Amino acid sequence: MVCLGNICRSPLAEGILKSKRAFKTFEVDSAGTAGYHIGESPDPRSIAVARKNGLDISKQQGRQFMVSDFDIFDHILVMDTSNFKNVVKLARNPEDKSKVSLILDQLHPRQHMEVPDPYYGGDSGFDNVYDMLDKACTIFVEKLS
Ligand code: 4NP
């Protein structure tokens, strides 16, 4: 799960995906394309919306996406087209590139829909992001299992 800062959207996506029962045997992680928040906890607003929905994401720590992630993960789900470009720039070959997709393609294939960055907005943006990610993760888990 990849966003820009790894403190708002992708930590929620990581927490939601990990919470899906069928997903317990998969390795799930999140990262940011930027290194602004390495080692930091998720944004308090993400922690709060997760808690409201029964998830604890407070122990996560921000990290930056690395080329070696292409070796570890089969699927790299990104939140917006800017994340997509930044991750694909690091792809070493077509196989790496084929792992990268917009997470909302799970719900709306080929519509290029983005999970809006809630960082500069109010709390309702985080509820909206949570709902989008929960729906997308539900479909993703159904497809994989
Ligand atoms: P995220 O949101 O990419 O969903 O974690 C952001 C967090 C921090 C910043 C931008 C977006 N920032 O500019 O610090």
Short mmCIF file of C-alpha atoms and ligand atoms in Angstrom, two decimals:
data_model
loop_
_atom_site.label_atom_id
_atom_site.label_comp_id
_atom_site.label_asym_id
_atom_site.label_seq_id
_atom_site.Cartn_x
_atom_site.Cartn_y
_atom_site.Cartn_z
CA MET A 1 0.00 0.00 0.00
CA VAL A 2 1.65 3.21 -1.14
CA CYS A 3 0.82 6.91 -0.78
CA LEU A 4 2.96 10.05 -0.61
CA GLY A 5 3.75 10.47 3.09
CA ASN A 6 2.82 7.04 4.52
CA ILE A 7 1.00 8.73 7.40
CA CYS A 8 -2.60 9.21 6.17
CA ARG A 9 -3.89 6.92 3.42
CA SER A 10 -1.57 3.93 3.13
CA PRO A 11 -1.39 3.20 6.88
CA LEU A 12 -5.20 2.98 6.83
CA ALA A 13 -5.06 0.73 3.77
CA GLU A 14 -2.48 -1.49 5.50
CA GLY A 15 -4.60 -1.73 8.66
CA ILE A 16 -7.79 -2.46 6.75
CA LEU A 17 -6.22 -5.13 4.55
CA LYS A 18 -4.56 -6.83 7.52
CA SER A 19 -7.91 -6.95 9.28
CA LYS A 20 -9.60 -8.94 6.53
CA ARG A 21 -9.85 -12.52 7.76
CA ALA A 22 -8.81 -14.22 4.52
CA PHE A 23 -5.72 -12.06 4.41
CA LYS A 24 -3.99 -13.30 7.55
CA THR A 25 -1.49 -15.42 5.62
CA PHE A 26 -0.29 -12.62 3.33
CA GLU A 27 2.50 -10.15 3.99
CA VAL A 28 0.98 -6.65 4.04
CA ASP A 29 2.92 -3.41 4.44
CA SER A 30 2.73 0.25 3.47
CA ALA A 31 5.19 2.92 2.39
CA GLY A 32 5.38 6.48 1.08
CA THR A 33 7.01 7.63 -2.12
CA ALA A 34 8.49 10.56 -0.16
CA GLY A 35 10.74 10.36 2.87
CA TYR A 36 9.10 13.21 4.82
CA HIS A 37 7.74 11.08 7.65
CA ILE A 38 10.16 8.19 8.07
CA GLY A 39 9.81 6.60 11.51
CA GLU A 40 6.71 8.62 12.40
CA SER A 41 3.39 7.27 13.62
CA PRO A 42 0.36 7.63 11.36
CA ASP A 43 -1.46 10.98 11.37
CA PRO A 44 -3.67 11.22 14.51
CA ARG A 45 -6.73 11.62 12.27
CA SER A 46 -5.96 8.30 10.55
CA ILE A 47 -5.41 6.64 13.92
CA ALA A 48 -8.77 8.04 15.10
CA VAL A 49 -10.81 6.92 12.09
CA ALA A 50 -9.21 3.47 12.28
CA ARG A 51 -10.02 3.25 16.00
CA LYS A 52 -13.61 4.31 15.30
CA ASN A 53 -13.81 1.31 12.97
CA GLY A 54 -12.21 -1.10 15.43
CA LEU A 55 -8.62 -1.07 14.11
CA ASP A 56 -5.39 -0.10 15.86
CA ILE A 57 -2.87 1.36 13.40
CA SER A 58 -1.02 3.41 16.02
CA LYS A 59 2.06 1.14 16.10
CA GLN A 60 2.86 1.58 12.40
CA GLN A 61 5.94 3.61 11.47
CA GLY A 62 6.40 5.61 8.28
CA ARG A 63 8.89 4.35 5.74
CA GLN A 64 9.83 5.17 2.16
CA PHE A 65 9.11 2.88 -0.78
CA MET A 66 12.29 1.10 -1.95
CA VAL A 67 13.24 -0.70 -5.15
CA SER A 68 13.65 -3.90 -3.11
CA ASP A 69 9.88 -3.78 -2.39
CA PHE A 70 9.41 -5.04 -5.95
CA ASP A 71 11.20 -8.24 -4.89
CA ILE A 72 9.12 -8.74 -1.75
CA PHE A 73 5.58 -7.89 -2.87
CA ASP A 74 3.37 -9.30 -5.65
CA HIS A 75 0.94 -6.38 -5.65
CA ILE A 76 1.75 -2.72 -5.12
CA LEU A 77 -1.48 -0.75 -4.70
CA VAL A 78 -1.10 3.01 -4.90
CA MET A 79 -3.53 5.75 -3.90
CA ASP A 80 -3.22 8.27 -6.75
CA THR A 81 -1.70 8.82 -10.16
CA SER A 82 1.23 10.77 -8.74
CA ASN A 83 2.11 7.80 -6.51
CA PHE A 84 1.71 5.59 -9.58
CA LYS A 85 4.22 7.64 -11.60
CA ASN A 86 6.71 7.79 -8.74
CA VAL A 87 6.62 4.04 -8.08
CA VAL A 88 6.71 3.08 -11.76
CA LYS A 89 9.78 5.33 -12.18
CA LEU A 90 11.62 2.93 -9.87
CA ALA A 91 10.53 -0.21 -11.76
CA ARG A 92 13.53 -2.08 -13.20
CA ASN A 93 11.62 -4.12 -15.75
CA PRO A 94 8.10 -4.84 -17.09
CA GLU A 95 7.49 -7.39 -14.33
CA ASP A 96 8.07 -4.77 -11.61
CA LYS A 97 5.80 -2.34 -13.46
CA SER A 98 3.03 -4.90 -13.84
CA LYS A 99 2.75 -5.16 -10.03
CA VAL A 100 1.68 -1.51 -9.67
CA SER A 101 -1.97 -0.43 -9.83
CA LEU A 102 -4.32 2.21 -8.46
CA ILE A 103 -6.17 0.75 -5.50
CA LEU A 104 -9.51 2.13 -6.73
CA ASP A 105 -9.08 0.09 -9.93
CA GLN A 106 -10.33 -2.73 -7.68
CA LEU A 107 -13.71 -0.98 -7.57
CA HIS A 108 -13.69 0.93 -10.84
CA PRO A 109 -11.32 -0.75 -13.31
CA ARG A 110 -9.58 1.55 -15.78
CA GLN A 111 -11.37 4.69 -14.48
CA HIS A 112 -8.10 6.17 -13.09
CA MET A 113 -9.87 7.06 -9.86
CA GLU A 114 -7.78 8.34 -6.97
CA VAL A 115 -8.01 8.18 -3.18
CA PRO A 116 -7.96 11.92 -2.33
CA ASP A 117 -5.18 13.11 -0.07
CA PRO A 118 -6.93 14.08 3.20
CA TYR A 119 -3.81 15.66 4.78
CA TYR A 120 -4.82 19.31 4.35
CA GLY A 121 -8.56 18.81 4.86
CA GLY A 122 -10.90 18.14 7.77
CA ASP A 123 -11.82 14.97 9.62
CA SER A 124 -14.61 14.04 7.20
CA GLY A 125 -11.96 13.49 4.52
CA PHE A 126 -10.57 10.68 6.63
CA ASP A 127 -13.98 9.00 6.95
CA ASN A 128 -14.37 9.21 3.18
CA VAL A 129 -10.90 7.71 2.61
CA TYR A 130 -11.64 4.94 5.10
CA ASP A 131 -14.85 3.95 3.30
CA MET A 132 -13.17 3.93 -0.12
CA LEU A 133 -10.26 1.84 1.13
CA ASP A 134 -12.50 -0.59 2.97
CA LYS A 135 -14.57 -1.24 -0.17
CA ALA A 136 -11.47 -1.59 -2.36
CA CYS A 137 -9.77 -3.96 0.10
CA THR A 138 -12.91 -6.12 0.33
CA ILE A 139 -12.91 -6.60 -3.44
CA PHE A 140 -9.15 -7.18 -3.54
CA VAL A 141 -9.38 -9.92 -0.90
CA GLU A 142 -12.29 -11.58 -2.73
CA LYS A 143 -10.29 -11.61 -5.96
CA LEU A 144 -7.17 -13.07 -4.37
CA SER A 145 -8.95 -15.69 -2.32
P1 4NP B 1 -0.51 10.61 2.70
O1 4NP B 1 -0.81 12.16 3.03
O2 4NP B 1 0.27 10.60 1.39
O3 4NP B 1 -1.87 10.02 2.54
O4 4NP B 1 0.28 10.05 3.86
C1 4NP B 1 0.20 13.11 3.14
C2 4NP B 1 0.92 13.20 4.30
C3 4NP B 1 1.91 14.17 4.43
C4 4NP B 1 2.16 15.03 3.38
C5 4NP B 1 1.44 14.94 2.21
C6 4NP B 1 0.47 13.97 2.09
N1 4NP B 1 3.14 16.05 3.52
O5 4NP B 1 3.28 16.87 2.61
O6 4NP B 1 3.86 16.06 4.54
#
